[in-house]
Every structure is written in C-alpha cells, then in structure tokens.
Amino acid sequence: MRAGLLTVFLSGDVMLGRGVDQILPHPGDPALRERYVGDARSYVELAEAVSGRIPCPVDFSWPWGDALRVLDEAAPDVRVINLETSITRSDEFAPGKAVHYRMSPANIPSLTAIRPDVCALANNHVLDFGATGLRETLDTLAAAGLRAAGAGRDIGEARHPATVAVHGVGRVLVLSFGTASSGIPPEWAATRDQAGVDVVSESSDIRAAEITDLVRRVKEAGDIVIASVHWGSNWGYGVSRDQVRFAHQLVNGDVDVVHGHSSHHPRPVEVYRDKLVLYGCGDCVDDYEGIGGHEYYRDELRMLYLVMLEAASGKLIGLRMVPMRARRMRLWRASAEDCRWLREVLDRISRGHGTRVDLEPDGTLTLRPA
C-alpha cells in the first residue's frame, strides 16, 4: 500500500457451484431440477465441447487461474466479491426457480484461494437451497474466517456491515443489498423472524435514505464505505434512470464506492462527485462456458477491478481493469485482441456517463474523464 492510498479488489459474480463444484476435489450431489439439465456434470461436458478437456479433479485454485498472479502482483488491501452460490449439502431446492447453485462445503478452499475479505451475499442464488442452505453457507464462511454481508439469520444480521480493518489506514465497511430487478424473489427478504437477504428497491428514495442514514451512523472519520448492490437484468448495456438516481443518492449519503453486479457482462463505469460507480461488474467465475444464445455480449470475457482510493476521503484516484477470459472453467489473461474489444465496448457505453476508457500497453484498461 502506498502512503495515503487504499487499493480494493472488486469482482463480479463468483459462482463456484453446479459445474464448477463438480470438477473440484470434493464435488457435492450433481442433481439439478432444471428444465433441460438434470445433472451438473452436463455443464462440464458443455465446456469441454468448446474448449477441450478439463482435468478432473482440478486443484482448488484452478477456477481462478491467472487471476491469482494478477492479484498477488497488485497486492490489494481489501478484496470484495459477490458470492452467488449457496455453500451447502442441503437438498431443499427453492421452489419456482429455474436455476439452483450450490457448492460442497468441502470445496471451501476454492473460495479461500482468492483470499476474499468480504463475500457479498445479497443476490438471487444464495437461498437456492432455502434457509437451511443459507445457514450452512453462513456457518461455512465463518468457519473459514470469511466475512459475509447482505444475508443473515434475521434482518439485523443481513443489514450489518462487514468491517475490515486496514493497518495504518482505518476501516473498510461493506454493505450488501439486492433488488427484485436482479431476480431476487420477494419472499427471500430477511425479517426480524426470518433468515434471508436485504432486499431494496432502486426506485425508492425512502430506502436509499434508510441506507445512507445507516452509513452516517456507522461511518467514522477515515472509514471507506462500499455499497455492493445486486441489481438489473442479466443482459444489455443500458442502465435505468432509477439505478443512476439510486447510485447518486448513495454517494450523496457518504458511500465511497458503488459496487454493482448481476449482469453477465460489464456495464458502464461512472465517476460521480469523485466517487466510483460500477453499474455492473459482469461474471467472474462460473460454468457458463458452452451455453449459447448471447454471444454478442462475449460473456466469456471477465474483468478484475482494482480501485485506488485516497484513504482519508474515499476519493477515486484511479481504476485498473484487468481483462480475463474464461476457458476450461479457469481464468486466463485475455489476448490483446480481446482487450481491445473490451476497451471499445466499455468506452462506448460509459461515454454517456462522463467517462472514457483507455487501453494501456500492458493490456489493462483505465479511466479518464470524457
């Protein structure tokens, strides 16, 4: 860490369940209740059909691939991921859902391999195996020494910020919440008497005010606050006016970084009042390889977000985005051609939000004002 600066790693969706779980050393029950697929190993076969054989079992670190070296070199002070997988042996399939994600608790070393400081859980898969699966997820994370935010045994726990102390700087506080627009069933909302996730409405000024009131109560001098929000549809580059207004209200209320996710590909990047807003970080790790239908968005291309902040104020100093490519259920550094494609797309879709994207000689993407 450079004096006065704080570096935070942010990821999009981390889905170590289903097919990914099946290639790890301790796969859980592969049974699925999807319309067309009844066995999670079918997703491994789809990936192998397009990219070649996957050694099985792989090492716990396999899904992260080249990302591990990138992060070791960047040495971020804090690492925050959106963990979109239930970690459970439960067979309590959530009714009415087309897709269910679970990974075996015995495969938790695959998650700890990336050394996350906080796992944001307010998303549309963490309760895929009911309250039983959520409780086991929370217990497994705690036993592994990992902090969780956004889900809990009641609403108080779900809304409680995860706190990371950074030596010589102060604290990073992470709040996690999700919206119905991302597919979170309304009945998943945590209450005083029910386990669940913190569900909000991005069109609600009242809810935004409640969040920022909480921020002002818990934030101390020198603290950095990250709001990790699961919102929006899976596909498309557009950002709704409600989402923009909601993000701006969060920043106006002392949030320093808005960490958006849910879309399967990156969405626009904005700098508002010197604070970073990521409207969608895209996928990071999953088993989507070989699933057709949305090739236009090239969701095999992923991004690692390295955010540099002024520690005293939370002001954005810089953003490095490292392009990766998913192949054989592993992250590899993207080719020069893929980096150029990502730069063109992100530059085009971010331009309307006052931001331009440059491609650096080392293949990383950086921001500049429009």
Coordinates of C-alpha atoms in Angstrom, one line a residue:
M1 CA 0.0 0.0 0.0
R2 CA 1.3 3.4 -1.0
A3 CA 1.1 6.0 1.7
G4 CA -2.3 7.6 1.8
L5 CA -3.8 5.2 -0.8
L6 CA -6.0 2.2 -0.4
T7 CA -6.4 -0.4 -3.1
V8 CA -9.6 -2.5 -3.3
F9 CA -10.2 -5.5 -5.5
L10 CA -13.8 -5.9 -6.6
S11 CA -15.2 -8.8 -8.6
G12 CA -18.4 -9.6 -10.3
D13 CA -20.4 -12.8 -9.8
V14 CA -18.5 -15.7 -8.3
M15 CA -20.5 -18.9 -8.9
L16 CA -18.4 -21.9 -7.7
G17 CA -21.4 -24.1 -7.7
R18 CA -23.0 -26.5 -10.2
G19 CA -20.5 -27.4 -12.9
V20 CA -17.5 -25.8 -11.2
D21 CA -18.2 -27.7 -8.0
Q22 CA -18.2 -30.9 -10.0
I23 CA -14.5 -30.5 -11.1
L24 CA -13.2 -29.6 -7.7
P25 CA -11.7 -32.3 -5.3
H26 CA -14.9 -32.9 -3.3
P27 CA -18.0 -32.5 -5.6
G28 CA -21.4 -32.4 -4.0
D29 CA -24.6 -34.1 -5.3
P30 CA -24.8 -33.2 -9.0
A31 CA -28.6 -33.5 -9.1
L32 CA -30.4 -30.5 -10.6
R33 CA -34.0 -29.6 -11.2
E34 CA -33.6 -27.5 -14.3
R35 CA -36.0 -27.9 -17.3
Y36 CA -33.3 -29.3 -19.6
V37 CA -30.5 -30.3 -17.4
G38 CA -30.7 -32.8 -14.5
D39 CA -27.0 -33.3 -13.7
A40 CA -24.5 -30.6 -13.0
R41 CA -21.8 -32.6 -14.8
S42 CA -23.5 -31.8 -18.1
Y43 CA -22.2 -28.2 -17.7
V44 CA -18.7 -29.7 -17.6
E45 CA -19.3 -31.6 -20.8
L46 CA -20.6 -28.4 -22.5
A47 CA -17.4 -26.5 -21.5
E48 CA -15.2 -29.4 -22.7
A49 CA -17.1 -29.5 -26.0
V50 CA -16.0 -25.9 -26.8
S51 CA -12.6 -25.6 -25.0
G52 CA -11.1 -29.0 -24.5
R53 CA -10.7 -31.5 -21.7
I54 CA -10.8 -30.3 -18.1
P55 CA -8.6 -32.3 -15.8
C56 CA -10.8 -33.8 -13.0
P57 CA -10.4 -33.3 -10.2
V58 CA -8.6 -29.9 -10.5
D59 CA -6.7 -28.2 -7.8
F60 CA -8.8 -25.9 -5.6
S61 CA -7.1 -22.8 -7.2
W62 CA -7.9 -23.9 -10.7
P63 CA -11.0 -21.7 -11.3
W64 CA -9.0 -18.5 -10.5
G65 CA -6.1 -19.4 -12.8
D66 CA -4.1 -16.3 -13.9
A67 CA -6.2 -14.1 -11.6
L68 CA -4.2 -15.3 -8.6
R69 CA -0.9 -13.9 -10.1
V70 CA -2.6 -10.6 -11.1
L71 CA -3.9 -10.1 -7.5
D72 CA -0.6 -11.2 -5.9
E73 CA 1.2 -8.5 -8.0
A74 CA -1.4 -5.8 -7.3
A75 CA -1.5 -6.7 -3.6
P76 CA -4.9 -5.0 -2.9
D77 CA -5.5 -4.1 0.7
V78 CA -9.1 -5.4 0.6
R79 CA -10.8 -7.9 -1.6
V80 CA -14.6 -8.0 -2.1
I81 CA -16.5 -10.5 -4.2
N82 CA -20.2 -11.1 -5.0
L83 CA -20.6 -14.8 -3.9
E84 CA -23.6 -16.0 -5.9
T85 CA -23.6 -19.6 -4.6
S86 CA -25.1 -21.4 -1.7
I87 CA -22.4 -23.5 0.1
T88 CA -24.4 -26.4 1.4
R89 CA -25.3 -30.1 1.3
S90 CA -29.0 -29.3 1.6
D91 CA -31.5 -30.7 -0.9
E92 CA -34.0 -28.1 -0.1
F93 CA -34.4 -26.8 -3.6
A94 CA -36.1 -23.4 -3.6
P95 CA -39.4 -23.8 -5.4
G96 CA -40.3 -21.9 -8.6
K97 CA -36.7 -21.3 -9.5
A98 CA -35.2 -22.3 -12.9
V99 CA -31.6 -22.5 -11.7
H100 CA -30.1 -23.5 -8.4
Y101 CA -26.4 -23.1 -7.4
R102 CA -24.7 -24.9 -4.6
M103 CA -21.1 -25.9 -3.9
S104 CA -20.0 -28.5 -1.4
P105 CA -18.8 -27.1 1.9
A106 CA -15.8 -29.4 1.5
N107 CA -14.7 -27.3 -1.5
I108 CA -14.4 -24.1 0.5
P109 CA -10.6 -24.0 -0.1
S110 CA -11.5 -23.0 -3.7
L111 CA -13.1 -19.8 -2.3
T112 CA -10.4 -19.1 0.2
A113 CA -7.8 -19.5 -2.6
I114 CA -8.7 -15.9 -3.7
R115 CA -8.5 -14.7 -0.1
P116 CA -11.7 -12.6 -0.1
D117 CA -12.1 -10.2 2.9
V118 CA -15.8 -9.9 2.3
C119 CA -18.4 -12.0 0.5
A120 CA -21.4 -10.0 -0.6
L121 CA -24.4 -12.4 -0.4
A122 CA -27.5 -10.3 -1.2
N123 CA -28.2 -11.9 -4.6
N124 CA -30.6 -14.2 -6.3
H125 CA -28.8 -17.5 -5.6
V126 CA -27.7 -17.5 -2.0
L127 CA -31.1 -19.0 -0.9
D128 CA -31.3 -21.5 -3.8
F129 CA -31.4 -24.2 -1.1
G130 CA -33.6 -22.4 1.4
A131 CA -33.0 -21.1 4.9
T132 CA -31.2 -24.4 5.7
G133 CA -28.7 -23.8 2.9
L134 CA -28.3 -20.1 3.9
R135 CA -27.5 -21.0 7.5
E136 CA -24.9 -23.6 6.3
T137 CA -23.4 -21.0 3.9
L138 CA -23.0 -18.5 6.8
D139 CA -21.5 -21.1 9.1
T140 CA -19.1 -22.4 6.4
L141 CA -17.9 -18.9 5.6
A142 CA -17.5 -18.1 9.3
A143 CA -15.5 -21.3 10.0
A144 CA -13.2 -20.4 7.1
G145 CA -12.6 -16.9 8.6
L146 CA -14.5 -15.1 5.8
R147 CA -16.8 -12.1 6.5
A148 CA -20.3 -12.0 4.9
A149 CA -22.6 -9.1 4.2
G150 CA -26.1 -8.8 2.9
A151 CA -27.7 -12.0 4.2
G152 CA -28.3 -13.3 7.7
R153 CA -30.4 -15.2 10.1
D154 CA -32.6 -12.1 10.5
I155 CA -32.7 -8.6 9.1
G156 CA -30.4 -7.2 11.6
E157 CA -27.6 -9.6 10.6
A158 CA -28.4 -9.1 6.9
R159 CA -28.0 -5.3 7.2
H160 CA -25.0 -5.3 9.4
P161 CA -21.9 -4.0 7.5
A162 CA -18.9 -6.3 7.2
T163 CA -15.9 -4.5 8.7
V164 CA -12.3 -4.8 7.5
A165 CA -9.5 -3.1 9.5
V166 CA -6.6 -2.0 7.3
H167 CA -3.4 -1.5 9.1
G168 CA -2.2 2.1 9.0
V169 CA -5.4 3.4 7.3
G170 CA -8.6 2.6 9.1
R171 CA -11.6 0.6 8.3
V172 CA -13.4 -0.5 5.1
L173 CA -17.2 -1.1 5.7
V174 CA -19.1 -3.2 3.2
L175 CA -22.9 -3.1 2.9
S176 CA -24.6 -5.6 0.6
F177 CA -28.2 -5.5 -0.7
G178 CA -30.1 -6.6 -3.8
T179 CA -33.2 -5.6 -5.8
A180 CA -36.1 -7.5 -7.3
S181 CA -34.8 -6.4 -10.8
S182 CA -32.0 -8.9 -10.4
G183 CA -34.3 -11.8 -9.8
I184 CA -34.4 -12.0 -6.0
P185 CA -37.7 -13.5 -5.0
P186 CA -39.6 -11.1 -2.7
E187 CA -40.1 -13.9 -0.2
W188 CA -36.3 -14.1 0.3
A189 CA -36.3 -10.8 2.2
A190 CA -35.0 -11.1 5.7
T191 CA -37.2 -10.0 8.5
R192 CA -36.9 -9.9 12.3
D193 CA -38.1 -13.5 12.4
Q194 CA -36.8 -14.9 9.1
A195 CA -33.5 -15.6 7.6
G196 CA -32.9 -14.0 4.2
V197 CA -31.2 -11.2 2.3
D198 CA -31.5 -7.4 2.5
V199 CA -33.9 -6.6 -0.4
V200 CA -34.3 -3.0 -1.5
S201 CA -35.9 -1.0 -4.3
E202 CA -33.7 1.1 -6.6
S203 CA -36.7 3.3 -7.3
S204 CA -37.3 4.0 -3.6
D205 CA -36.0 7.3 -2.3
I206 CA -37.1 6.2 1.2
R207 CA -35.0 3.1 1.1
A208 CA -32.0 5.0 -0.2
A209 CA -32.4 7.4 2.7
E210 CA -32.5 4.5 5.1
I211 CA -29.2 3.1 3.8
T212 CA -27.5 6.4 3.9
D213 CA -28.8 7.0 7.4
L214 CA -27.2 3.8 8.4
V215 CA -23.9 4.8 6.7
R216 CA -23.8 8.0 8.6
R217 CA -24.4 6.2 11.9
V218 CA -21.6 3.6 11.4
K219 CA -19.0 5.6 9.4
E220 CA -16.2 7.1 11.4
A221 CA -13.5 9.5 10.3
G222 CA -11.2 7.8 7.8
D223 CA -13.6 5.0 7.0
I224 CA -14.3 3.8 3.5
V225 CA -17.8 2.6 2.7
I226 CA -18.5 0.2 -0.2
A227 CA -22.2 -0.4 -1.2
S228 CA -22.4 -3.8 -3.0
V229 CA -25.7 -4.0 -4.9
H230 CA -27.1 -6.8 -7.0
W231 CA -29.5 -5.2 -9.5
G232 CA -30.7 -5.2 -13.0
S233 CA -31.1 -7.8 -15.7
N234 CA -28.6 -10.4 -16.9
W235 CA -28.1 -8.9 -20.4
G236 CA -27.9 -5.5 -22.0
Y237 CA -25.7 -2.4 -21.6
G238 CA -28.4 0.0 -20.6
V239 CA -28.7 1.4 -17.0
S240 CA -32.1 2.6 -15.8
R241 CA -32.7 6.1 -14.6
D242 CA -33.8 4.6 -11.3
Q243 CA -30.4 2.9 -10.9
V244 CA -28.5 6.0 -11.7
R245 CA -30.5 8.1 -9.2
F246 CA -30.2 5.4 -6.6
A247 CA -26.4 5.2 -7.0
H248 CA -26.1 9.0 -6.9
Q249 CA -28.2 9.1 -3.7
L250 CA -25.8 6.6 -2.1
V251 CA -22.8 8.7 -3.0
N252 CA -24.5 11.8 -1.7
G253 CA -25.1 9.9 1.5
D254 CA -21.4 9.2 2.1
V255 CA -20.9 5.9 0.2
D256 CA -17.5 5.9 -1.4
V257 CA -17.8 3.1 -3.9
V258 CA -20.9 1.6 -5.5
H259 CA -20.1 -2.0 -6.5
G260 CA -22.9 -3.1 -8.9
H261 CA -23.3 -6.6 -10.2
S262 CA -25.9 -9.1 -11.7
S263 CA -25.3 -8.7 -15.5
H264 CA -23.3 -11.4 -17.1
H265 CA -21.0 -8.9 -18.7
P266 CA -19.6 -5.5 -17.7
R267 CA -21.8 -2.4 -17.7
P268 CA -20.9 1.3 -17.7
V269 CA -18.4 2.9 -15.3
E270 CA -19.1 6.4 -13.9
V271 CA -17.2 8.8 -11.6
Y272 CA -19.8 10.9 -9.7
R273 CA -18.5 13.5 -7.3
D274 CA -15.1 11.9 -7.4
K275 CA -16.6 8.6 -6.3
L276 CA -16.6 5.4 -8.3
V277 CA -19.9 3.8 -9.6
L278 CA -19.6 0.4 -11.2
Y279 CA -23.1 -0.3 -12.7
G280 CA -22.2 -3.9 -13.5
C281 CA -19.0 -5.9 -13.0
G282 CA -20.1 -8.9 -15.0
D283 CA -19.3 -12.5 -14.3
C284 CA -16.0 -13.6 -12.7
V285 CA -16.1 -17.4 -12.2
D286 CA -18.9 -19.7 -13.3
D287 CA -19.9 -22.7 -15.5
Y288 CA -21.5 -20.8 -18.4
E289 CA -18.9 -21.9 -21.0
G290 CA -20.6 -23.6 -23.9
I291 CA -24.0 -22.2 -23.2
G292 CA -25.1 -20.4 -26.3
G293 CA -27.6 -17.6 -27.0
H294 CA -25.9 -14.4 -26.0
E295 CA -22.6 -14.5 -28.0
Y296 CA -23.0 -10.8 -28.8
Y297 CA -22.0 -9.8 -25.3
R298 CA -19.0 -12.1 -25.1
D299 CA -19.6 -13.1 -21.6
E300 CA -16.5 -15.4 -21.7
L301 CA -14.5 -12.1 -21.2
R302 CA -14.3 -11.2 -17.5
M303 CA -12.8 -8.2 -15.6
L304 CA -10.8 -7.8 -12.4
Y305 CA -11.4 -4.4 -10.9
L306 CA -8.6 -2.7 -8.9
V307 CA -9.8 0.5 -7.3
M308 CA -7.3 3.0 -5.9
L309 CA -8.8 5.4 -3.4
E310 CA -7.5 8.3 -1.3
A311 CA -7.6 6.7 2.1
A312 CA -8.6 9.8 4.0
S313 CA -11.5 10.8 1.8
G314 CA -12.5 7.8 -0.4
K315 CA -11.9 9.9 -3.5
L316 CA -11.2 7.9 -6.6
I317 CA -7.5 8.1 -7.6
G318 CA -7.6 5.5 -10.3
L319 CA -9.2 2.3 -11.6
R320 CA -7.4 -0.5 -13.3
M321 CA -9.5 -3.2 -15.0
V322 CA -7.6 -6.4 -15.9
P323 CA -9.3 -8.3 -18.7
M324 CA -9.5 -12.1 -18.3
R325 CA -11.0 -14.9 -20.4
A326 CA -12.8 -17.9 -19.1
R327 CA -11.8 -21.2 -20.7
R328 CA -12.0 -24.7 -19.4
M329 CA -13.6 -23.2 -16.3
R330 CA -10.5 -21.3 -15.5
L331 CA -9.5 -17.6 -15.8
W332 CA -6.7 -16.8 -18.3
R333 CA -5.2 -13.4 -19.2
A334 CA -7.2 -12.1 -22.2
S335 CA -5.5 -11.7 -25.6
A336 CA -4.5 -8.3 -27.0
E337 CA -7.5 -8.6 -29.4
D338 CA -9.9 -9.3 -26.5
C339 CA -8.5 -6.4 -24.5
R340 CA -9.1 -4.1 -27.5
W341 CA -12.7 -5.4 -27.9
L342 CA -13.4 -4.8 -24.2
R343 CA -12.0 -1.3 -24.3
E344 CA -14.1 -0.3 -27.3
V345 CA -17.3 -1.6 -25.6
L346 CA -16.7 -0.1 -22.2
D347 CA -15.6 3.2 -23.7
R348 CA -18.7 3.4 -25.8
I349 CA -21.2 2.5 -23.1
S350 CA -19.5 4.7 -20.4
R351 CA -19.2 7.8 -22.5
G352 CA -22.8 8.8 -21.7
H353 CA -21.9 8.7 -18.0
G354 CA -19.0 11.1 -18.4
T355 CA -16.2 8.5 -18.6
R356 CA -13.8 7.3 -21.2
V357 CA -11.8 4.1 -21.1
D358 CA -8.1 3.7 -22.3
L359 CA -6.1 0.7 -23.1
E360 CA -2.7 0.6 -21.6
P361 CA 0.4 -1.1 -23.1
D362 CA 0.2 -3.9 -20.5
G363 CA -3.4 -4.7 -21.6
T364 CA -5.2 -3.2 -18.6
L365 CA -8.0 -0.7 -19.0
T366 CA -8.0 2.6 -17.2
L367 CA -10.4 5.6 -16.8
R368 CA -10.2 9.2 -17.9
P369 CA -12.9 11.9 -18.0
A370 CA -15.0 12.2 -21.1

